[in-house]
Tab-separated table of C-alpha atoms and ligand atoms in Angstrom:
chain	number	residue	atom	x	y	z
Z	904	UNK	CA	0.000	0.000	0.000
Z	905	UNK	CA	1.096	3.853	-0.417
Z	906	UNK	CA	1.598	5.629	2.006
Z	907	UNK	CA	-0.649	8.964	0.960
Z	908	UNK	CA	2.189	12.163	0.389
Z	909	UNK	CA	0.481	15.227	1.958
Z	910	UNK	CA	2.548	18.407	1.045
Z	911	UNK	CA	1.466	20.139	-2.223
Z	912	UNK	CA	4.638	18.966	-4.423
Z	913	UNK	CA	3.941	15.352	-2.962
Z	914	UNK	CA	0.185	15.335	-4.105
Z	915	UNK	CA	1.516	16.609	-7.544
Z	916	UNK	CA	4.470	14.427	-8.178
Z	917	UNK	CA	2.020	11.260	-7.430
Z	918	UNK	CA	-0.493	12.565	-9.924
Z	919	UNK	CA	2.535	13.001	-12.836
Z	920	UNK	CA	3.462	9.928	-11.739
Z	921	UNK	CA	0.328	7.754	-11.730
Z	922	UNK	CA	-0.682	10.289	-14.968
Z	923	UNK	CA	2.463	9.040	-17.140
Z	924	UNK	CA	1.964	5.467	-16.054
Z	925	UNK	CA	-1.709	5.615	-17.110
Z	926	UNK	CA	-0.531	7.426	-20.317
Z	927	UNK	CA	1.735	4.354	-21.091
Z	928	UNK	CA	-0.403	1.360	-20.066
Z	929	UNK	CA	-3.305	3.479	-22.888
Z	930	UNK	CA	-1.095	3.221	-25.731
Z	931	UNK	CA	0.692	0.101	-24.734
Z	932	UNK	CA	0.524	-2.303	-28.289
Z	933	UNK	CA	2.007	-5.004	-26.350
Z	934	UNK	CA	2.176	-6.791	-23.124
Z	935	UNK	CA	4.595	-4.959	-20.698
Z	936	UNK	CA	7.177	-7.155	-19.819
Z	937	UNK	CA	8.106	-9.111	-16.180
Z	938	UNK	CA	11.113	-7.131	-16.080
Z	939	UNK	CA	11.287	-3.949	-17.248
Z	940	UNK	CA	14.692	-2.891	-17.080
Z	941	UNK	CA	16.329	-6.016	-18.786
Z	942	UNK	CA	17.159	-5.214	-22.005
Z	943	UNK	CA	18.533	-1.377	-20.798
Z	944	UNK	CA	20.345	-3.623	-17.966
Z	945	UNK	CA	23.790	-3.397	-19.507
Z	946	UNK	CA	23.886	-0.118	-19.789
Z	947	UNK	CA	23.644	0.710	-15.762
Z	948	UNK	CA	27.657	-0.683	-14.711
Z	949	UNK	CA	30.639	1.321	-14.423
Z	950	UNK	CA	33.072	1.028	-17.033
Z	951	UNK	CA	35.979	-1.606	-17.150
Z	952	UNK	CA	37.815	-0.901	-13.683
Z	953	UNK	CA	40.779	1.399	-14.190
Z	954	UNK	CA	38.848	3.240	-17.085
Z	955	UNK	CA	37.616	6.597	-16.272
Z	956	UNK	CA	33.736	7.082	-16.220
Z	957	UNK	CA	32.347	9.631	-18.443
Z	958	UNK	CA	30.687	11.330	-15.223
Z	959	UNK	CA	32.300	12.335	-12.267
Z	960	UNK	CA	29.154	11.240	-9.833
Z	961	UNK	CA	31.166	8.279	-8.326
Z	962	UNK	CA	34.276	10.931	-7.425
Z	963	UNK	CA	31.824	13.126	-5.472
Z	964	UNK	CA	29.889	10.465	-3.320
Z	965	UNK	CA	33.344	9.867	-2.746
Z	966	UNK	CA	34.276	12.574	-0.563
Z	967	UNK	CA	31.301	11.869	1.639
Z	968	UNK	CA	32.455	8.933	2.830
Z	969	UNK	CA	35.721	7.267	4.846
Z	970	UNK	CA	37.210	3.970	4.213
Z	971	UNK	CA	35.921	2.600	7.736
Z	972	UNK	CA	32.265	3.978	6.538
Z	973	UNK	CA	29.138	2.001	5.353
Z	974	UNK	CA	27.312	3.014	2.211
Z	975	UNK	CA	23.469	2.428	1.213
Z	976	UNK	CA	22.675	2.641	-2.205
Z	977	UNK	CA	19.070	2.363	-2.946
Z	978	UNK	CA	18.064	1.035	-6.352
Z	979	UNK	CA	21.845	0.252	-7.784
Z	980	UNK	CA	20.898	-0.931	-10.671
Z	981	UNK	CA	23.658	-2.864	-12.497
Z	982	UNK	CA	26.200	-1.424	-9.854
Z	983	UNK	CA	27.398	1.768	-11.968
Z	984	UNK	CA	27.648	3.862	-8.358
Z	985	UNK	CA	27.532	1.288	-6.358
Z	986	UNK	CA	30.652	-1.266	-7.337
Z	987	UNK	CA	33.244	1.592	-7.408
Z	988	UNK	CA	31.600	3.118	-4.540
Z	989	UNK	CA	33.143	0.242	-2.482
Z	990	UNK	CA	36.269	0.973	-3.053
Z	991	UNK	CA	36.314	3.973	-1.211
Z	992	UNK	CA	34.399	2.911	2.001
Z	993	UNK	CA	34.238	-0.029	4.348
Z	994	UNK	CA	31.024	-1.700	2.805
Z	995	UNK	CA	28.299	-1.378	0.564
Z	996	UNK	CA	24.352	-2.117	0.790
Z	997	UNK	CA	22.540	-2.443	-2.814
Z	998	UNK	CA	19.131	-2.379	-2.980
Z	999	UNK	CA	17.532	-3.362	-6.070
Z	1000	UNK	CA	14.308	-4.771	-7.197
Z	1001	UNK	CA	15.324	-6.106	-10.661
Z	1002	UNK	CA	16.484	-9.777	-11.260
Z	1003	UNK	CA	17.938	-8.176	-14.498
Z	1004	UNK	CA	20.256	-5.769	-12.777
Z	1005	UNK	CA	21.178	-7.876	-10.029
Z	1006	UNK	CA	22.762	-10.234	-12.374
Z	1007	UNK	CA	24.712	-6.888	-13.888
Z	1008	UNK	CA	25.734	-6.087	-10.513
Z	1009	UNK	CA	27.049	-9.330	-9.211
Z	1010	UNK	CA	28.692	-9.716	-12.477
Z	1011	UNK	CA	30.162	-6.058	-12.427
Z	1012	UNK	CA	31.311	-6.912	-8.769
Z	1013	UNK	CA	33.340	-10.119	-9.789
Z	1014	UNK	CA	34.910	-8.332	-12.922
Z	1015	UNK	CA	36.199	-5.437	-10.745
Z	1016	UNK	CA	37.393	-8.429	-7.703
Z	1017	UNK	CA	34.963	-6.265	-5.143
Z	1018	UNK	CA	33.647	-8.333	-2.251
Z	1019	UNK	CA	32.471	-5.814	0.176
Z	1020	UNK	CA	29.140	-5.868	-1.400
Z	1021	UNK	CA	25.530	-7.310	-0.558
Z	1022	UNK	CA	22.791	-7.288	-2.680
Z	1023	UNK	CA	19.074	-6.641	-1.213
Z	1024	UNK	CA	16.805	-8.013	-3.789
Z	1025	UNK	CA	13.502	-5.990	-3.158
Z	1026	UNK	CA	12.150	-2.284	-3.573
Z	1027	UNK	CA	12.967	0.570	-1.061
Z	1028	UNK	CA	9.140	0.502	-0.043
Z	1029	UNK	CA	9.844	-3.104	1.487
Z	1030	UNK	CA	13.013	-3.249	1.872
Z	1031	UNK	CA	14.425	-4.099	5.710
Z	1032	UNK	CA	18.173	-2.529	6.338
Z	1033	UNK	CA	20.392	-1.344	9.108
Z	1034	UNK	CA	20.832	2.289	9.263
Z	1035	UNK	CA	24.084	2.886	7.155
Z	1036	UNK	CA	26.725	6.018	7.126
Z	1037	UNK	CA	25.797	7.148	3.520
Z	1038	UNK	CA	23.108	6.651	1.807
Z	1039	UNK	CA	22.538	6.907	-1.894
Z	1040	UNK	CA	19.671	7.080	-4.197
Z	1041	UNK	CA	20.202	7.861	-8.268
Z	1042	UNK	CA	17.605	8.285	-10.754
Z	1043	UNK	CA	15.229	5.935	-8.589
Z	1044	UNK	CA	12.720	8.689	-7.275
Z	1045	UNK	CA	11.419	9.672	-10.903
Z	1046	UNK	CA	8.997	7.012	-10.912
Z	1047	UNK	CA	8.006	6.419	-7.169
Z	1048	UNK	CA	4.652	7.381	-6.246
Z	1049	UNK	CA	4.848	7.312	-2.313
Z	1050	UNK	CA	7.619	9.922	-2.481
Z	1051	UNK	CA	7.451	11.303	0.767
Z	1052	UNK	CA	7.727	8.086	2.981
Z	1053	UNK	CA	10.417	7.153	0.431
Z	1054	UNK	CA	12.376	10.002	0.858
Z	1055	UNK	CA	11.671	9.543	4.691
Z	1056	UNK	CA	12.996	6.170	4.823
Z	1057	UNK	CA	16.501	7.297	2.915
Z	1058	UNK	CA	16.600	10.008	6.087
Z	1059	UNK	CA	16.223	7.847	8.826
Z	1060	UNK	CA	18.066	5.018	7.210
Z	1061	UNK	CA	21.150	7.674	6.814
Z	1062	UNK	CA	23.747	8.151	9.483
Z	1063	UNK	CA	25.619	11.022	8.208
Z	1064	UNK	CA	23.896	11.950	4.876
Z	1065	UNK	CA	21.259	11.211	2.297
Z	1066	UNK	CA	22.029	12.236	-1.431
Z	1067	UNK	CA	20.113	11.877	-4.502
Z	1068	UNK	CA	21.371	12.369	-7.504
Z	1069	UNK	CA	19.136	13.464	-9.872
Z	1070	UNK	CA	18.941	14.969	-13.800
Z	1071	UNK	CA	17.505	18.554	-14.448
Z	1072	UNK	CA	15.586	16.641	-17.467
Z	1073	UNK	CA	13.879	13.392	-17.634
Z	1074	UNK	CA	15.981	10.763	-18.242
Z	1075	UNK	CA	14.390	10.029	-20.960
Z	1076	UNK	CA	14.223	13.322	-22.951
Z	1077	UNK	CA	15.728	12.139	-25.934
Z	1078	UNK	CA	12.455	10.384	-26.938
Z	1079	UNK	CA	9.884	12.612	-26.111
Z	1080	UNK	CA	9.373	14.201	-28.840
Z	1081	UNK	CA	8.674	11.058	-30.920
Z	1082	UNK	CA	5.480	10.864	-28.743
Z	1083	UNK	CA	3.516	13.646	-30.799
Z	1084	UNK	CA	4.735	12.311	-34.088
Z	1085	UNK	CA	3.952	8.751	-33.083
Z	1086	UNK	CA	1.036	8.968	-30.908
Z	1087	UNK	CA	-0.111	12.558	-31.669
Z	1088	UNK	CA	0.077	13.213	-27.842
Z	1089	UNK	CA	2.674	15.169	-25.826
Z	1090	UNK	CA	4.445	12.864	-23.295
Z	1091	UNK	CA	3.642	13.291	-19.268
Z	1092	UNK	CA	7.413	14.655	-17.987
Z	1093	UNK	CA	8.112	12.423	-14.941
Z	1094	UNK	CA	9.278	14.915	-12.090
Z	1095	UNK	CA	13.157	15.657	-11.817
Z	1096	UNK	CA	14.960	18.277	-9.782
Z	1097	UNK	CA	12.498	21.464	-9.838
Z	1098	UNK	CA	10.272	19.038	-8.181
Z	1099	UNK	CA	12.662	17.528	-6.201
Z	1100	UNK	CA	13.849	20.548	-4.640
Z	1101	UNK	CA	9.980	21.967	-4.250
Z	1102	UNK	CA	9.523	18.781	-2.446
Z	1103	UNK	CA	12.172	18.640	-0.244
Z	1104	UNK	CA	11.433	22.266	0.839
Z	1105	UNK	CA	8.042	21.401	1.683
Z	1106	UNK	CA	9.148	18.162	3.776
Z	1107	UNK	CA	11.442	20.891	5.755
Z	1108	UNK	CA	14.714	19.313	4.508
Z	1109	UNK	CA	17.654	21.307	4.148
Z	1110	UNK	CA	19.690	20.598	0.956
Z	1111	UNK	CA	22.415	21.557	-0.460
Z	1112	UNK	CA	23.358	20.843	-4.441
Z	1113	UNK	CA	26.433	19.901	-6.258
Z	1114	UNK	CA	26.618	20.163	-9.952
Z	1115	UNK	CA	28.103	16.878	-11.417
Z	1116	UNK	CA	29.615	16.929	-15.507
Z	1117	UNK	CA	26.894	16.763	-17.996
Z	1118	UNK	CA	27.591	13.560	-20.180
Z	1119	UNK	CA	25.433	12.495	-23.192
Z	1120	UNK	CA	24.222	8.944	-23.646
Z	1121	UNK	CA	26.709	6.478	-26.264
Z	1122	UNK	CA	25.010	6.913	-29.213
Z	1123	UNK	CA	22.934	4.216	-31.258
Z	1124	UNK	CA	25.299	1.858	-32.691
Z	1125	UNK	CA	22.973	1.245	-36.343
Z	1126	UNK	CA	19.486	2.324	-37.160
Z	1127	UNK	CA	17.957	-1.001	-36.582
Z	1128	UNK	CA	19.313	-0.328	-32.715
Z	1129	UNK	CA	17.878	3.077	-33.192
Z	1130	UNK	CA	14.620	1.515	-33.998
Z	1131	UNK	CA	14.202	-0.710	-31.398
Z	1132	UNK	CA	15.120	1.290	-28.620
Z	1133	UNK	CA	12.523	3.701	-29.866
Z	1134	UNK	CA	9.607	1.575	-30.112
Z	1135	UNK	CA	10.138	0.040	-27.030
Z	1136	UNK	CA	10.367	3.498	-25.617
Z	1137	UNK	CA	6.894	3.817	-27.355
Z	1138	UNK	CA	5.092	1.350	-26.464
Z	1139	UNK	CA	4.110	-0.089	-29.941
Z	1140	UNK	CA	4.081	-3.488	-31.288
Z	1141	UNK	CA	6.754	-4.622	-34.425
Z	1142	UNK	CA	4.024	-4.922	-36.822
Z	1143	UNK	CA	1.707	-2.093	-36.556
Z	1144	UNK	CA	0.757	1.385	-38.271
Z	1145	UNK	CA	2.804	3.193	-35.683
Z	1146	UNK	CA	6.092	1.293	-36.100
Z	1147	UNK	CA	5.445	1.938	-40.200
Z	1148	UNK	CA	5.235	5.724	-39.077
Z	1149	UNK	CA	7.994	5.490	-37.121
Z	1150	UNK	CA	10.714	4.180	-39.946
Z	1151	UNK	CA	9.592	7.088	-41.595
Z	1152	UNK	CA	10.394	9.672	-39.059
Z	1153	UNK	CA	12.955	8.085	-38.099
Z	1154	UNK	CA	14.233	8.727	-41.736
Z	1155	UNK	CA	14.692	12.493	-41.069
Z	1156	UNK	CA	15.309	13.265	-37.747
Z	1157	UNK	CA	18.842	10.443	-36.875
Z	1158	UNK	CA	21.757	12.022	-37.856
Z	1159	UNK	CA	24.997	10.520	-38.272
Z	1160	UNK	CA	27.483	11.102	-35.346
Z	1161	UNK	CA	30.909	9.796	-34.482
Z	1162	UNK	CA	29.745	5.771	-33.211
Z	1163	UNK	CA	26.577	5.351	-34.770
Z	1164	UNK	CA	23.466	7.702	-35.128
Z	1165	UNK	CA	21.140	10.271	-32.362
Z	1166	UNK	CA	18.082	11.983	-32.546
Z	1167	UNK	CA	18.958	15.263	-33.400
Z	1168	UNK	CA	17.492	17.215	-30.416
Z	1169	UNK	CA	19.992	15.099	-28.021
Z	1170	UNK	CA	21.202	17.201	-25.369
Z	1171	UNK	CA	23.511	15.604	-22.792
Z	1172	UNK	CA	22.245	14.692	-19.368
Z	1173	UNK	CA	23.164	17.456	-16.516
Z	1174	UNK	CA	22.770	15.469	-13.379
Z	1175	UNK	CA	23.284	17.240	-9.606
Z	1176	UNK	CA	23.761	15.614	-5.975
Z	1177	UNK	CA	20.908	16.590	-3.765
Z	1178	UNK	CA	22.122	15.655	-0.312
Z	1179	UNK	CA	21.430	16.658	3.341
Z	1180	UNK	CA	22.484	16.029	6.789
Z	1181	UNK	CA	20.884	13.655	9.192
S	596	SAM	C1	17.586	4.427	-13.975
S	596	SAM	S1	18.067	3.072	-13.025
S	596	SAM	C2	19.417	3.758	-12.096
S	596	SAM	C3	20.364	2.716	-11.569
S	596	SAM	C4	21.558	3.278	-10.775
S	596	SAM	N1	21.140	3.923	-9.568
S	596	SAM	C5	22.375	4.226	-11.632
S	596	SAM	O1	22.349	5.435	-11.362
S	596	SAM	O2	23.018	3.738	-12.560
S	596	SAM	C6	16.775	2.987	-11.818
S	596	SAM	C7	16.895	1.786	-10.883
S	596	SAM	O3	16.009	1.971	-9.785
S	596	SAM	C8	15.403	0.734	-9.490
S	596	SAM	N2	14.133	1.020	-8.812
S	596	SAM	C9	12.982	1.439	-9.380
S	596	SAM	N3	12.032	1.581	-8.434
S	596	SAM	C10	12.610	1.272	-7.254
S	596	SAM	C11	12.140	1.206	-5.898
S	596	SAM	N4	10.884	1.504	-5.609
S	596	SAM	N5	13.006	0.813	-4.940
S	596	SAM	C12	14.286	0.514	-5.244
S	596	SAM	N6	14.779	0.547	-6.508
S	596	SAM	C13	13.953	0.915	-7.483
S	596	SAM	C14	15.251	0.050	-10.841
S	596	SAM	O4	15.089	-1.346	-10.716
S	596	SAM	C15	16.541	0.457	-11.528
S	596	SAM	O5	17.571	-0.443	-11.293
C-alpha cells in the first residue's frame, strides 16, 4: 500500500506519476514485460575498472564517505555507483528490485574483484536494512509514487547523509518528442529536480546541491538499434501502423554522429547531488 504524500509537491508528483503510467499502459501495443529494465540492464555498470567514467558522480559520493564507513545505495541498478563506490568505504548495501540488474551487478562486482558488497533483492518501499553512514539514491525517485515516505525512509536510514542524484531533465528526454509524431500526444514529464527541490522544501529538509559533468548517452550503434530502442520506448508493437510511421520519421530526424546515429534534439544529461544532513 502507499503511504498517501500530503505536502502540495507530494500530491503533484504522485499525480505526474500515476498520470504518465496511465498514459503508457493506454497506448501500450504489447504486453509490458516481467522485467522492465532487462534489455537497458547493460547499460547501468561502471566502465571496465581502471577506465575513467564519463561522469564524475562516483568521485563526489566519494568525498562523503571514509574507508571505515558504510554506504546504502538504494536502487543500484547494475552497480554503476555502487561497485566503485566500495572501493572507497568499508562496505556497501545495494538495494535493487530487478532480477535483471542484479545479475549486472554481481557480475560487475566479480569483474572489478569487489567483495564488500551485498545485494538486497527488493524495492525501497519493502526493503528491511540497518541504518548505514551514507546513503545513496540515483535516478530511482522519478517514478516512485509514495515519495514522501520514500524520501523519509533514505533520512532515517542515513547516518551522516542522504544524497540523490538526480537529472535537471527526464531521463528520458531524448524520446519525447517522438510521442507527438507517433502517438499525436505530448508525453507526461516524470518529475526531476524542480520538483525535487519543491519537495524537499516542503518536507522541511535542508539541501544543499552539487553540480556533477553533464555527459550524453553512447550513441545508437545502427538504425535497426535506433529503432528498437525507440519503439520500445513507445510502447508499440513490431508490426503495426505506428512502427510503419515510425521508420519514416525516423528517416529524417537520426543524424549521423561519431559511433553510430542520435536523434537530433539530443542534449547531454546534466545530473546534480541533492544531499542533506541527518
Ligand atoms: C535508472 S536506473 C538507475 C540505476 C543506478 N542507480 C544508476 O544510477 O546507474 C533505476 C533503478 O532503480 C530501481 N528502482 C525502481 N524503483 C525502485 C524502488 N521503488 N526501490 C528501489 N529501486 C527501485 C530500478 O530497478 C533500476 O535499477
Amino acid at each position: 500500500m502507499i503511504e498517501e504524500n500530503t505536502t502540495k509537491s507530494g500530491i503533484e508528483w504522485q499525480r505526474t506519476v500515476e498520470g504518465e503510467h496511465a498514459q503508457s499502459d493506454r497506448v501500450r501495443e504489447e504486453t509490458a514485460s516481467d522485467d522492465f529494465w532487462r534489455p537497458v540492464a547493460h547499460r547501468f555498470v561502471p566502465p571496465m575498472k581502471g577506465e575513467s567514467a564519463a561522469d564524475d558522480t562516483v568521485e563526489r559520493l566519494a568525498e562523503l564517505v571514509s574507508p571505515t564507513e558504510t554506504v546504502l545505495d538504494v536502487g543500484a541498478g547494475g552497480g554503476r555507483l555502487a561497485v566503485p563506490l566500495a572501493e572507497y568505504c568499508f562496505h556497501v548495501t545495494a538495494v535493487e528490485p530487478s532480477e535483471a540488474m542484479r545479475e549486472q551487478l554481481v557480475a560487475t562486482a566479480e569483474a572489478w574483484g569487489v567483495q564488500n558488497i551485498s545485494v538486497v533483492p527488493g524495492t525501497w518501499e519493502e526493503a528491511v536494512v540497518e541504518p548505514h553512514d551514507l546513503v545513496v539514491c540515483a535516478h530511482v525517485v522519478y517514478t516512485v509514487t509514495g515519495i514522501e515516505s520514500f524520501i523519509r525512509k533514505l533520512s532515517s536510514s542515513a547516518r551522516n547523509t542522504a544524497a540523490l542524484i538526480t537529472f535537471e531533465r527526464p531521463a528520458t528526454a531524448t524520446f519525447l518528442p517522438l510521442w507527438s509524431y507517433i502517438h499525436d500526444e505530448e508525453r507526461i514529464e516524470l518529475p526531476t529536480l524542480p520538483q525535487i527541490e519543491s519537495l524537499l522544501s516542503e518536507m522541511d529538509i535542508e539541501f544543499s546541491k552539487v553540480r556533477l559533468k553533464e555527459w550524453i548517452s553512447r550513441p545508437f550503434k545502427s538504425k535497426e538499434q535506433a529503432f528498437t530502442e525507440c519503439q520500445a520506448r513507445l510502447f508499440i508493437s513490431p508490426d503495426s501502423d505506428k512502427t510503419r510511421k515510425l521508420w519514416d520519421v525516423l528517416g529524417e530526424v537520426l543524424v549521423e554522429v561519431d559511433g553510430g546515429f542520435r536523434l537530433k534534439w539530443t542534449e547531454p544529461h546534466r545530473p546534480q547531488i541533492v544531499s542533506w544532513d541527518v
